[in-house]
Short mmCIF file of C-alpha atoms in Angstrom, two decimals:
data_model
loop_
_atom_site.label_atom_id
_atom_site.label_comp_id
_atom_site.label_asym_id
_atom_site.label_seq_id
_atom_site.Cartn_x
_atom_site.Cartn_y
_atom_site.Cartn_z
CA UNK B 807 63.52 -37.20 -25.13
CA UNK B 808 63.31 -33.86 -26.62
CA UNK B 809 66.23 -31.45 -25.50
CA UNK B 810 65.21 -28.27 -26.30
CA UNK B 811 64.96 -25.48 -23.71
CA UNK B 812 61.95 -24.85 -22.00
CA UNK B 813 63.08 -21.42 -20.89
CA UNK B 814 62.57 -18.25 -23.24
CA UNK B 815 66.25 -17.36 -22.88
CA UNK B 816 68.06 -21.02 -23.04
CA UNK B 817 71.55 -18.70 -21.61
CA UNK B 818 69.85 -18.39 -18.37
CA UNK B 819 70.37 -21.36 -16.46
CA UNK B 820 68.93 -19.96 -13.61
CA UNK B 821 65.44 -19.12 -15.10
CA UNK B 822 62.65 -20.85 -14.38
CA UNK B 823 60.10 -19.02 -16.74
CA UNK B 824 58.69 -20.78 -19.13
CA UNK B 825 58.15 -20.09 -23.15
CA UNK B 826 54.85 -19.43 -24.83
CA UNK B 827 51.96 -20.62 -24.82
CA UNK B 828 53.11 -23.14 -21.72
CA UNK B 829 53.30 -20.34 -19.29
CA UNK B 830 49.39 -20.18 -19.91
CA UNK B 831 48.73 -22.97 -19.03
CA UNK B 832 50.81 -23.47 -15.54
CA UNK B 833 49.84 -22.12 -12.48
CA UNK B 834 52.58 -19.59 -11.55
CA UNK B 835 53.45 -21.21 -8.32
CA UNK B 836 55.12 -24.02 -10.46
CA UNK B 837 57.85 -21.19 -11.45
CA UNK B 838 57.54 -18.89 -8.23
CA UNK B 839 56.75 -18.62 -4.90
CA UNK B 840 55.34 -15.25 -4.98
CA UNK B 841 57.60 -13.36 -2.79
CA UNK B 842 56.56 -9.99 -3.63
CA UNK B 843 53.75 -10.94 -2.15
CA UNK B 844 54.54 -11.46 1.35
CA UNK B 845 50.98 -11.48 3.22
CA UNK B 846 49.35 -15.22 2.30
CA UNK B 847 46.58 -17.34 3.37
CA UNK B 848 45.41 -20.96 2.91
CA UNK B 849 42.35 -21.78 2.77
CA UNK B 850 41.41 -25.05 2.99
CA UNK B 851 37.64 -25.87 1.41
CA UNK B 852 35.23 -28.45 2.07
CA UNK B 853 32.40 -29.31 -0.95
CA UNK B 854 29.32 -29.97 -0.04
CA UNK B 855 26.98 -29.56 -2.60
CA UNK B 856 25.65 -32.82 -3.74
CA UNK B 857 27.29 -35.65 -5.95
CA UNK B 858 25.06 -35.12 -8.70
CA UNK B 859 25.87 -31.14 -8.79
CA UNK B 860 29.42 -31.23 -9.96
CA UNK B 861 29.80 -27.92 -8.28
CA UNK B 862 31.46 -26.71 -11.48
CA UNK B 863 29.84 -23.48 -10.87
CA UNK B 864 31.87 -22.55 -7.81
CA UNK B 865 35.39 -23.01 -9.67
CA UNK B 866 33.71 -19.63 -12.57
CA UNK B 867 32.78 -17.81 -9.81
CA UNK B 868 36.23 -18.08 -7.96
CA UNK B 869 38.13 -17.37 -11.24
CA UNK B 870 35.80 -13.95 -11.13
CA UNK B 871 37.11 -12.63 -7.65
CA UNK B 872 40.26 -14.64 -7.32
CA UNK B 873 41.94 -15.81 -11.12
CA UNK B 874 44.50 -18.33 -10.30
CA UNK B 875 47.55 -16.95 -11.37
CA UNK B 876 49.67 -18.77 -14.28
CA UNK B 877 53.12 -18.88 -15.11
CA UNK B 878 53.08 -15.56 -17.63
CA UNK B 879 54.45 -13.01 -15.65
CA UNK B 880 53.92 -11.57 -12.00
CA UNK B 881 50.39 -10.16 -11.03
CA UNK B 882 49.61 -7.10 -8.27
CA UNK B 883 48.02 -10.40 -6.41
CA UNK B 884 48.18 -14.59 -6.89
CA UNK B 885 46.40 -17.20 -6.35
CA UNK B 886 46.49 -20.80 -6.48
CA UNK B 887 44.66 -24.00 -6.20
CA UNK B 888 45.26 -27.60 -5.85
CA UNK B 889 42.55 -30.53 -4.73
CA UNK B 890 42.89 -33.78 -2.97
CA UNK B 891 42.30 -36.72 -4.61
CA UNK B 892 38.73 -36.90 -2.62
CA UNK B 893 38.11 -33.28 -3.70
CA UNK B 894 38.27 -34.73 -7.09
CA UNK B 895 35.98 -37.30 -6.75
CA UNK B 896 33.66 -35.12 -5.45
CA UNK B 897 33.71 -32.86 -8.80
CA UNK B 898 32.79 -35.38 -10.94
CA UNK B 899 36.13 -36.93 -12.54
CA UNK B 900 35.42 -40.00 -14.13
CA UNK B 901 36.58 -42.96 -12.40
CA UNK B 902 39.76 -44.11 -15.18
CA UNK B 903 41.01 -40.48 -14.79
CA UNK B 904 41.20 -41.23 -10.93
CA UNK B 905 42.43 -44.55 -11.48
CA UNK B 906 45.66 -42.83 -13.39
CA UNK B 907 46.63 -40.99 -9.76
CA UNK B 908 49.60 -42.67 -8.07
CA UNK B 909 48.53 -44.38 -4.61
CA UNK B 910 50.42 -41.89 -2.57
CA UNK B 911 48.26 -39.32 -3.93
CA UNK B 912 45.07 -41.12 -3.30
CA UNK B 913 46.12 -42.64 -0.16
CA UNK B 914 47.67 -39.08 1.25
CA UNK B 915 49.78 -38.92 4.59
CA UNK B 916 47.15 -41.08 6.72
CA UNK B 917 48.51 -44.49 5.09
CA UNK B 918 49.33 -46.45 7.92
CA UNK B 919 52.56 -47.37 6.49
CA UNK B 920 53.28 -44.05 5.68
CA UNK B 921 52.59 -42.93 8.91
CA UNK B 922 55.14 -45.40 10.48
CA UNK B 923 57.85 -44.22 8.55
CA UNK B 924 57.29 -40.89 8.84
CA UNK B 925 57.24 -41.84 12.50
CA UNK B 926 53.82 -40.37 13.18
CA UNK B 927 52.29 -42.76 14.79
CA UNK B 928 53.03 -46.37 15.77
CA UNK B 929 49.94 -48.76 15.91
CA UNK B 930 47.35 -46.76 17.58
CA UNK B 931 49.77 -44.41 18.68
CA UNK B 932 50.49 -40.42 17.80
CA UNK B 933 53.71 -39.77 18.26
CA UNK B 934 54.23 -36.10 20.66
CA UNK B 935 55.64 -34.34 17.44
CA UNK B 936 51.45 -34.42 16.29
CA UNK B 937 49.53 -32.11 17.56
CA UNK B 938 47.40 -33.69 20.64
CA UNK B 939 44.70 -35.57 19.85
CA UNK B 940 45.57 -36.73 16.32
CA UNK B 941 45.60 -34.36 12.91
CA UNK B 942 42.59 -31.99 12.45
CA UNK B 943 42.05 -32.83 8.87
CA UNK B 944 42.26 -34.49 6.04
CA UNK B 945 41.02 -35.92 2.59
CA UNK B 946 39.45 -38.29 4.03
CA UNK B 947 39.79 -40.64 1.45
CA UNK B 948 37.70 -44.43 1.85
CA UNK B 949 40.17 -47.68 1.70
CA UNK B 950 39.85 -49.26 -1.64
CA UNK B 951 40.77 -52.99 -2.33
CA UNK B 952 44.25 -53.01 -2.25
CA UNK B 953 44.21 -51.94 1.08
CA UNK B 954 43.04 -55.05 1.97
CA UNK B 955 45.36 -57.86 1.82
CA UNK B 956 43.88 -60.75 -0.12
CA UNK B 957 46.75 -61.42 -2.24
CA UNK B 958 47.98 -65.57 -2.39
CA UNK B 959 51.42 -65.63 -1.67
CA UNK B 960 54.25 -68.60 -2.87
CA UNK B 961 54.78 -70.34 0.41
CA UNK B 962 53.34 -70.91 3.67
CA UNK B 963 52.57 -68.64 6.04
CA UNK B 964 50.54 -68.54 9.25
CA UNK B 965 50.41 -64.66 9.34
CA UNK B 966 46.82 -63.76 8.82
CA UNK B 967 45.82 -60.82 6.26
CA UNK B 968 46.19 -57.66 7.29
CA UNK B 969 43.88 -55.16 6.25
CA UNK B 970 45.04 -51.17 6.37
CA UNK B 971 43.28 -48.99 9.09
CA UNK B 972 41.10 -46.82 8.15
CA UNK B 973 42.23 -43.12 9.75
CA UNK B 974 39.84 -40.45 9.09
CA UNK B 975 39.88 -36.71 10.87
CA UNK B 976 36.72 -34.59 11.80
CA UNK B 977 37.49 -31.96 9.06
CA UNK B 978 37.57 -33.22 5.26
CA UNK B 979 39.46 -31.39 2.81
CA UNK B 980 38.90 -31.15 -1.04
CA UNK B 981 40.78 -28.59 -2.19
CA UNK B 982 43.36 -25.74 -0.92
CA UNK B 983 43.75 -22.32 -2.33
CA UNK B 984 46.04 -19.94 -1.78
CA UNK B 985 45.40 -16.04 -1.93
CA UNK B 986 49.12 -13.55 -2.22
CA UNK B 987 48.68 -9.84 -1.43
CA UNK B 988 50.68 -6.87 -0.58
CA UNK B 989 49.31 -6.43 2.95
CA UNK B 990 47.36 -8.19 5.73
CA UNK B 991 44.43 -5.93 5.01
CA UNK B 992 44.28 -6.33 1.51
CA UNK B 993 44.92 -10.42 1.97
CA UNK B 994 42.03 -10.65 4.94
CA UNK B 995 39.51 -8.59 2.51
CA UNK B 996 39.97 -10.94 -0.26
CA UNK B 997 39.74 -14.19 1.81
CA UNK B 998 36.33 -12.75 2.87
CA UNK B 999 35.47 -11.89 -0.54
CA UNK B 1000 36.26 -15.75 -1.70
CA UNK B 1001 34.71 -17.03 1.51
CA UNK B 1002 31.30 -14.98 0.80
CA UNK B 1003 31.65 -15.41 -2.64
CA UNK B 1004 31.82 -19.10 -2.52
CA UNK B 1005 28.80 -20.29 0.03
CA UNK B 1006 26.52 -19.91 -2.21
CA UNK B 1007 27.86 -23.11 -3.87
CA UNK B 1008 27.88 -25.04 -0.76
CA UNK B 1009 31.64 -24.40 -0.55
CA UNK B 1010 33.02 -23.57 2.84
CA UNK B 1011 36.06 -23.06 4.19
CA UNK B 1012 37.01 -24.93 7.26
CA UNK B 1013 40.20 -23.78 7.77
CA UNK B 1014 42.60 -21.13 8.14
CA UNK B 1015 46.27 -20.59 7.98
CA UNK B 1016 48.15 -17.72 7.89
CA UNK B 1017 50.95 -18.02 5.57
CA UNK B 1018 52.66 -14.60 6.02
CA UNK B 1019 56.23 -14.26 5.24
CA UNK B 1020 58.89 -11.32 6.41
CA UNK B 1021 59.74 -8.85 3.45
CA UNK B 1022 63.13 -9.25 2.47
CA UNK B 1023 65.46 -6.11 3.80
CA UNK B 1024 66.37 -3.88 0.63
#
């Protein structure tokens, strides 16, 4: 593999920038986690324009009001934006590019297996650590084939298939974005710029969380 430094300075162990022209094309929370920044929000989104729409319009009129923020250098605010593998569909990618996602991806935290070792839930089961009544949202991503077991095995078994439970929340989520300002004034005025600024694409956000941190003493 190719050893070369990724880093501008290769003396600085402890950097994590990254060298031209990769830093434009990174999303700066990959290097940092914006901690001049210390009022945040996450807002989770829901598409619901239709299949045939793409909604590609929405992401140019986001970048307008709220660029996300690469990996060139700090900005007076940041933003950035990641999508579940649902969210994805729902934009248009072409089936072989969503074919190339790992399972975990696609299958998110709401794999039954998962959830067992995670210890979230056991059979039908939440465990008290979940919030009552189940988790609020999610991808909501359909079983696909292999979650149904079909698959002949070498030697004889009386065990039936088993076919994965299907665990789906009242709130889907296709994509999360993340807004960084100065303030809680100046964070809440740009989440209701984005929010306003994005209905007219049939892209709402369901969901709230406040993600503000404590400014470090001096």
């Amino acid at each position: 593999m190719d050893k070369r430094p990724l880093t501008d300075d290769a003396r600085d162990s402890e950097s994590w920038a990254l060298a031209p022209p990769h830093n434009k094309n990174v999303q700066g929370l990959v290097v940092s986690g914006f901690a001049k920044q210390p009022s945040a929000r996450a807002l989770f989104l829901e598409f619901n324009f239709d299949k045939d729409h793409k909604g590609c319009g929405w992401l140019k009129a986001l970048t307008s009001i709220a660029p996300i923020t690469d990996a060139d250098g700090p900005d007076p605010r940041c933003a950035a934006l990641g999508f579940t593998w649902s969210g994805l569909s729902k934009m248009g990618l072409d089936a072989h590019s969503l074919d190339s996602f790992d399972r975990p991806f696609k299958e998110g935290m709401f794999q039954e297996d998962r959830l067992r070792r995670l210890g979230d839930r056991r059979g039908n089961t939440w465990s008290k650590t979940v919030i009552d009544g189940g988790p609020q949202w999610s991808g909501n991503t359909p079983l696909d084939a292999a979650a149904h077991d079909t698959t002949a095995r070498p030697f004889h078994t009386t065990t039936d298939a088993h076919t994965n439970v299907a665990i789906t929340t009242e709130i889907t989520v296709h994509a999360l974005l993340l807004l960084y300002a100065d303030n809680e004034t100046d964070v809440d005025e740009w989440t209701s710029q984005v929010t306003q600024c994005l209905a007219p694409y049939r892209v709402t956000v369901v969901r709230k969380l406040p993600l503000t941190r404590t400014r470090p003493m001096a």
